[in-house]
PDB file of C-alpha atoms in Angstrom:
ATOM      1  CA  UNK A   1       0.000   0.000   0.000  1.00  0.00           C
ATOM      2  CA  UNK A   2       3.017   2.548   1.129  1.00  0.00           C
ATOM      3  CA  UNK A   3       4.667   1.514  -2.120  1.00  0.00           C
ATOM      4  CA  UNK A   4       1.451   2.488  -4.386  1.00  0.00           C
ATOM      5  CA  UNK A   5       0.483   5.916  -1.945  1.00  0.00           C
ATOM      6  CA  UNK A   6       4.153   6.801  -2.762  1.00  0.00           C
ATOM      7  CA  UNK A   7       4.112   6.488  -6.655  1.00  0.00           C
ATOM      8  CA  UNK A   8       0.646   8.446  -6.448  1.00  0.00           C
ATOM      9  CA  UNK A   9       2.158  10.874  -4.518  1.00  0.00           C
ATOM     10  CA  UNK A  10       5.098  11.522  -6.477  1.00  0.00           C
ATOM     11  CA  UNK A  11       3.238  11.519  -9.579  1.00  0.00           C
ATOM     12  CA  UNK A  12       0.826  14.427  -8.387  1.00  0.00           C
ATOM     13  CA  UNK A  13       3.153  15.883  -6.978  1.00  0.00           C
ATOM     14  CA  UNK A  14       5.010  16.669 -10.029  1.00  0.00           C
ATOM     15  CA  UNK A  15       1.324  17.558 -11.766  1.00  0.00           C
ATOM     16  CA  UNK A  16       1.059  19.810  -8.831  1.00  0.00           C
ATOM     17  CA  UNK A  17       4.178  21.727  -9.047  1.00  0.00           C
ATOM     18  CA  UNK A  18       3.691  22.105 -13.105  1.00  0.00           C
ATOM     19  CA  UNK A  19      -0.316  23.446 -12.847  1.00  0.00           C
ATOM     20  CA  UNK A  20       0.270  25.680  -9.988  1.00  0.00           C
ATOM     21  CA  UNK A  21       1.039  28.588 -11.397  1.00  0.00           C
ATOM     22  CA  UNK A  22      -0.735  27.909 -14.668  1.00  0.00           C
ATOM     23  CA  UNK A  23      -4.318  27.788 -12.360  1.00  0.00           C
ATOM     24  CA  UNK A  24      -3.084  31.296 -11.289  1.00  0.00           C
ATOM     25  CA  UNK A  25      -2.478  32.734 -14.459  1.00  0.00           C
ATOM     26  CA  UNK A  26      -5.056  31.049 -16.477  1.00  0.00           C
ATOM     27  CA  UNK A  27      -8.043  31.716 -13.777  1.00  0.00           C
ATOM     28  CA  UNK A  28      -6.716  35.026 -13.495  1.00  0.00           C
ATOM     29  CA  UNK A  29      -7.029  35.683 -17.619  1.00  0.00           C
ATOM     30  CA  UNK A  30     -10.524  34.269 -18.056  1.00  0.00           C
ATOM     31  CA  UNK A  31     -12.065  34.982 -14.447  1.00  0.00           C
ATOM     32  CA  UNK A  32     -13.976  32.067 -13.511  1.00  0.00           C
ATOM     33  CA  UNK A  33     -12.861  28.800 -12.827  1.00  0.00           C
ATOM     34  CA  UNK A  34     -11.024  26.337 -15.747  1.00  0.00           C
ATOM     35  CA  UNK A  35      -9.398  23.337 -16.510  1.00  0.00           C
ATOM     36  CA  UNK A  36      -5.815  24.006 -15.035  1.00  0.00           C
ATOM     37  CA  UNK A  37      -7.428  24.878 -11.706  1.00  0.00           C
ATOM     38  CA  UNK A  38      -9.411  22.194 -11.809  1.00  0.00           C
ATOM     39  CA  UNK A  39      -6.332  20.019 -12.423  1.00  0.00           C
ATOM     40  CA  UNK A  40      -4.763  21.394  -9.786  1.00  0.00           C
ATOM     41  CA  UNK A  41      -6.844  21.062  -7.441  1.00  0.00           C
ATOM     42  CA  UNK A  42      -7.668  16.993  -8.189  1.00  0.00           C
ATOM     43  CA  UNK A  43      -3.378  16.898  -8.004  1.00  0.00           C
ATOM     44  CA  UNK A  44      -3.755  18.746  -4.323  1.00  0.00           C
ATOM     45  CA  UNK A  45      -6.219  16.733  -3.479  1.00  0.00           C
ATOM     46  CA  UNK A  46      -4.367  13.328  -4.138  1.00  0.00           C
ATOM     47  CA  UNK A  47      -1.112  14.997  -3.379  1.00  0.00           C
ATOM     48  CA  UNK A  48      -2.640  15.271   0.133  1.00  0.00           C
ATOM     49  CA  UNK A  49      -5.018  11.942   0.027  1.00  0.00           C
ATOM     50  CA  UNK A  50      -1.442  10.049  -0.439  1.00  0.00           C
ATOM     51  CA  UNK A  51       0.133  11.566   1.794  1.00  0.00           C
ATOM     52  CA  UNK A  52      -2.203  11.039   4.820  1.00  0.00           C
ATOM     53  CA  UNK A  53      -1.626   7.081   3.948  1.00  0.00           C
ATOM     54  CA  UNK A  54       2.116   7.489   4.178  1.00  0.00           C
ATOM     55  CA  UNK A  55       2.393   9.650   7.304  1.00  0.00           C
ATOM     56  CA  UNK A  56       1.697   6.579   9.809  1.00  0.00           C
ATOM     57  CA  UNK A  57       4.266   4.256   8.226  1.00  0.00           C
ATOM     58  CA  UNK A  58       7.238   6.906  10.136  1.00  0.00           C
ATOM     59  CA  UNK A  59       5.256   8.772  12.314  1.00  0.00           C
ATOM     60  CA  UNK A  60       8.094  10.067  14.228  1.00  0.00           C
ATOM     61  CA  UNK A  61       9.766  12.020  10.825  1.00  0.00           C
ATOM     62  CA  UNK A  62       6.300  12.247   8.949  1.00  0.00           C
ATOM     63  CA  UNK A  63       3.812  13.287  11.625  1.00  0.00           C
ATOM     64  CA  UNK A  64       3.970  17.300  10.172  1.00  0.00           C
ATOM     65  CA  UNK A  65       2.901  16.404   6.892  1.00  0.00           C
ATOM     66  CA  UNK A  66      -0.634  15.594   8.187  1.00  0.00           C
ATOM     67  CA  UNK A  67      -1.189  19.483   9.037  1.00  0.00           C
ATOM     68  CA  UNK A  68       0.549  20.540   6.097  1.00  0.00           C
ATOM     69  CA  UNK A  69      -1.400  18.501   3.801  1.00  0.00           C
ATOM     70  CA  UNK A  70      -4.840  19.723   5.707  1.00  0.00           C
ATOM     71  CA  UNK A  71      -3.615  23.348   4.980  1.00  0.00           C
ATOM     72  CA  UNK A  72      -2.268  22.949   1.181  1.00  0.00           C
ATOM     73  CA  UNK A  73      -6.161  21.396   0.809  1.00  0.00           C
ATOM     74  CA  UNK A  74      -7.687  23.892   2.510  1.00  0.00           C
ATOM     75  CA  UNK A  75      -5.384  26.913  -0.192  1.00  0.00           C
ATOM     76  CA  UNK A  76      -6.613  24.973  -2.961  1.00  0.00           C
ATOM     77  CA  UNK A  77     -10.559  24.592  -1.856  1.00  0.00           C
ATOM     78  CA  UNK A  78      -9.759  28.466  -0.930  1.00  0.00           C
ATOM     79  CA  UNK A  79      -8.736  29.276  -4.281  1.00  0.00           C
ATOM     80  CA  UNK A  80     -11.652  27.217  -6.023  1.00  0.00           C
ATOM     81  CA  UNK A  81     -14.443  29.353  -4.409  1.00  0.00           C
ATOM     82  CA  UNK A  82     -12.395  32.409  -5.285  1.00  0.00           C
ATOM     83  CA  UNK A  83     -12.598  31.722  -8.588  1.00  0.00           C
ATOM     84  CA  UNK A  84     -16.310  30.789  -8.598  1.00  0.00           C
ATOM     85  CA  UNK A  85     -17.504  33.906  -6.947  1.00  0.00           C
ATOM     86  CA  UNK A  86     -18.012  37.503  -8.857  1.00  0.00           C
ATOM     87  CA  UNK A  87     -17.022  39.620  -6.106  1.00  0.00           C
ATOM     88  CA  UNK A  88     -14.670  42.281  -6.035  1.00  0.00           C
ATOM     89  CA  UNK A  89     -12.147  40.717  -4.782  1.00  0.00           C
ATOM     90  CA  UNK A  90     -12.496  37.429  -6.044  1.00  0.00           C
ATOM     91  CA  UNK A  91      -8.367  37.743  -8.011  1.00  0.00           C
ATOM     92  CA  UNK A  92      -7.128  37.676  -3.996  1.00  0.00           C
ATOM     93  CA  UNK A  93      -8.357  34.611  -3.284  1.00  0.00           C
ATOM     94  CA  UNK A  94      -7.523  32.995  -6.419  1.00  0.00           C
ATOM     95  CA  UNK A  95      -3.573  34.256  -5.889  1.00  0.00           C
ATOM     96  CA  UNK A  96      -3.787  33.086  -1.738  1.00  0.00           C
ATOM     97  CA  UNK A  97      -5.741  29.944  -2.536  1.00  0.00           C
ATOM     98  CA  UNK A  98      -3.976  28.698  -5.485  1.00  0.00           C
ATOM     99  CA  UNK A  99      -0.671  30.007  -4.327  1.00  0.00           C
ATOM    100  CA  UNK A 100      -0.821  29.260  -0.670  1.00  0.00           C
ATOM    101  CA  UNK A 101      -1.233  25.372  -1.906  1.00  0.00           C
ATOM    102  CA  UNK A 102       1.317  25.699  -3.849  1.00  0.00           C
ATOM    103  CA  UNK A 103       3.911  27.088  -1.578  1.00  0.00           C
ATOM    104  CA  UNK A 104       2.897  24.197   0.629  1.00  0.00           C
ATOM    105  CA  UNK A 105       3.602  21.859  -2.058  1.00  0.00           C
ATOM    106  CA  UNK A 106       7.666  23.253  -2.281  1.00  0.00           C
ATOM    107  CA  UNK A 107       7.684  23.416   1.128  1.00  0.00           C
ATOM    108  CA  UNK A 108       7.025  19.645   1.457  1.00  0.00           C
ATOM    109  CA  UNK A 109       9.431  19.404  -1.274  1.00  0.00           C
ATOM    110  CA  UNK A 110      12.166  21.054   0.343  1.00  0.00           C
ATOM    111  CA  UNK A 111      11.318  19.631   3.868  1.00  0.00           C
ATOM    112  CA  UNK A 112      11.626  16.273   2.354  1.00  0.00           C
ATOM    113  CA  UNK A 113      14.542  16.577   0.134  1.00  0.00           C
ATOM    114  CA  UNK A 114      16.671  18.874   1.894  1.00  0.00           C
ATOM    115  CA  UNK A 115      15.927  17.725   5.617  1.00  0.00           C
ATOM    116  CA  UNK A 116      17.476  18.782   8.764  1.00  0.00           C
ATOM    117  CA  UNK A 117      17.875  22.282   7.101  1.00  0.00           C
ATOM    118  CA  UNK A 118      16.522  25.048   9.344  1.00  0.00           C
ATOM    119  CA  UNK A 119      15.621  27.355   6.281  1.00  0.00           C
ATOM    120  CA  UNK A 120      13.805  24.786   4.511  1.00  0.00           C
ATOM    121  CA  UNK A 121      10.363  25.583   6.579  1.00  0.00           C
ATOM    122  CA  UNK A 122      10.516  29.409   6.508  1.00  0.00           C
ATOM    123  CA  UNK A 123      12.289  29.997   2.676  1.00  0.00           C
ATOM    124  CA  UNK A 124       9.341  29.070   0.841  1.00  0.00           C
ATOM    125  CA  UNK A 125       6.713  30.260   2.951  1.00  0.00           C
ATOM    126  CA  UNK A 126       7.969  33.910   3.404  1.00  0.00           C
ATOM    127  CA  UNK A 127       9.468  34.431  -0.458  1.00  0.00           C
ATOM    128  CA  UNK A 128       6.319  32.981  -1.782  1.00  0.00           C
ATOM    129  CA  UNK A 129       3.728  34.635   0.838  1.00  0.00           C
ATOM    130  CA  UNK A 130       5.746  37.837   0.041  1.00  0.00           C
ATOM    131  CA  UNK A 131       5.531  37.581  -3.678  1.00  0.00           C
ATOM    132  CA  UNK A 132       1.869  36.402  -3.397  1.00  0.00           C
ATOM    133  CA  UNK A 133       0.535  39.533  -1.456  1.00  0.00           C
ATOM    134  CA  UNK A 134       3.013  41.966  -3.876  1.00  0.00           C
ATOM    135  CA  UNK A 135       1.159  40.523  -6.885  1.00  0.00           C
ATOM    136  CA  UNK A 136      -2.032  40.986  -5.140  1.00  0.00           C
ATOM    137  CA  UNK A 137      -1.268  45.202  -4.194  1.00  0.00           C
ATOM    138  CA  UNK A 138       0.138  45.144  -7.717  1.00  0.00           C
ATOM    139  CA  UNK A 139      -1.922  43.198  -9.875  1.00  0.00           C
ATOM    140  CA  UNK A 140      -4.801  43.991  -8.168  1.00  0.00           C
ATOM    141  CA  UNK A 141      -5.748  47.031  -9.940  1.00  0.00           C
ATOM    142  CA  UNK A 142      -6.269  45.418 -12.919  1.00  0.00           C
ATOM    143  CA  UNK A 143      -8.692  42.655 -11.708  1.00  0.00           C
ATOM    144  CA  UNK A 144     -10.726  44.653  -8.953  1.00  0.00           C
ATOM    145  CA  UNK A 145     -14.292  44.538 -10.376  1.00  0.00           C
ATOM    146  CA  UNK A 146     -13.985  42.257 -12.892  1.00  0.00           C
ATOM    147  CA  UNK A 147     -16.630  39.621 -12.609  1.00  0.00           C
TER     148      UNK A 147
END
């Protein structure tokens, strides 16, 4: 079973990393929801699904993933009703949704592959939450109101 979970995982994950940003940028072009979020979001979703099955098999090394995985769901779902709703905000939630999953996503990544690093946790989360809330000021102006 740990041996499937982990192919699946791996598998999404790298479907994850690739439609990330292309759910941002195509949601944000044809403001409503589309194909590459939609494909992200199934990716998330198994990314996370897969890793809740692996977490128990080391507990002791694997036990964070279990939040982590809760929260990069909980960016995507985030960044799915963003993109469904017509409100005047609606761009915000599709860049902290969509992006906040996938900043979790390299953050697992880097957690995993470069372990025992203290800057692995707090790289990815502060460069992209940072870049995330400067596109939002920035881009914002030329989503706000847009349906």
């Amino acid at each position: 079973m740990r041996d499937i979970a982990l192919i699946l995982h791996v598998v999404a994950g790298l479907v994850g990393v690739v439609f990330g940003p292309l759910a941002v940028v195509v949601t944000l072009r044809v403001r409503r929801l589309n194909w590459a979020g939609e494909i992200f979001h199934w990716a998330v979703a198994l990314i996370c699904l897969t890793a809740l099955v692996m977490v128990p098999y080391d507990w002791g090394r694997l036990w964070v993933f279990w939040p982590l995985s809760i929260a990069a769901y909980l960016f995507v779902w985030l960044g799915q009703r963003a993109a469904e709703s017509t409100g005047e905000l609606w761009y915000r939630g599709v860049l902290r949704g969509y992006g906040g999953s996938w900043i979790a996503l390299w953050t697992a990544v880097l957690v995993v592959n470069v372990a025992g690093r203290p800057w692995s946790w707090p790289l990815p989360i502060v460069l992209g939450g940072a870049g995330i809330e400067w596109f939002s000021a920035r881009g914002g102006r030329r989503f706000a109101g847009q349906p």
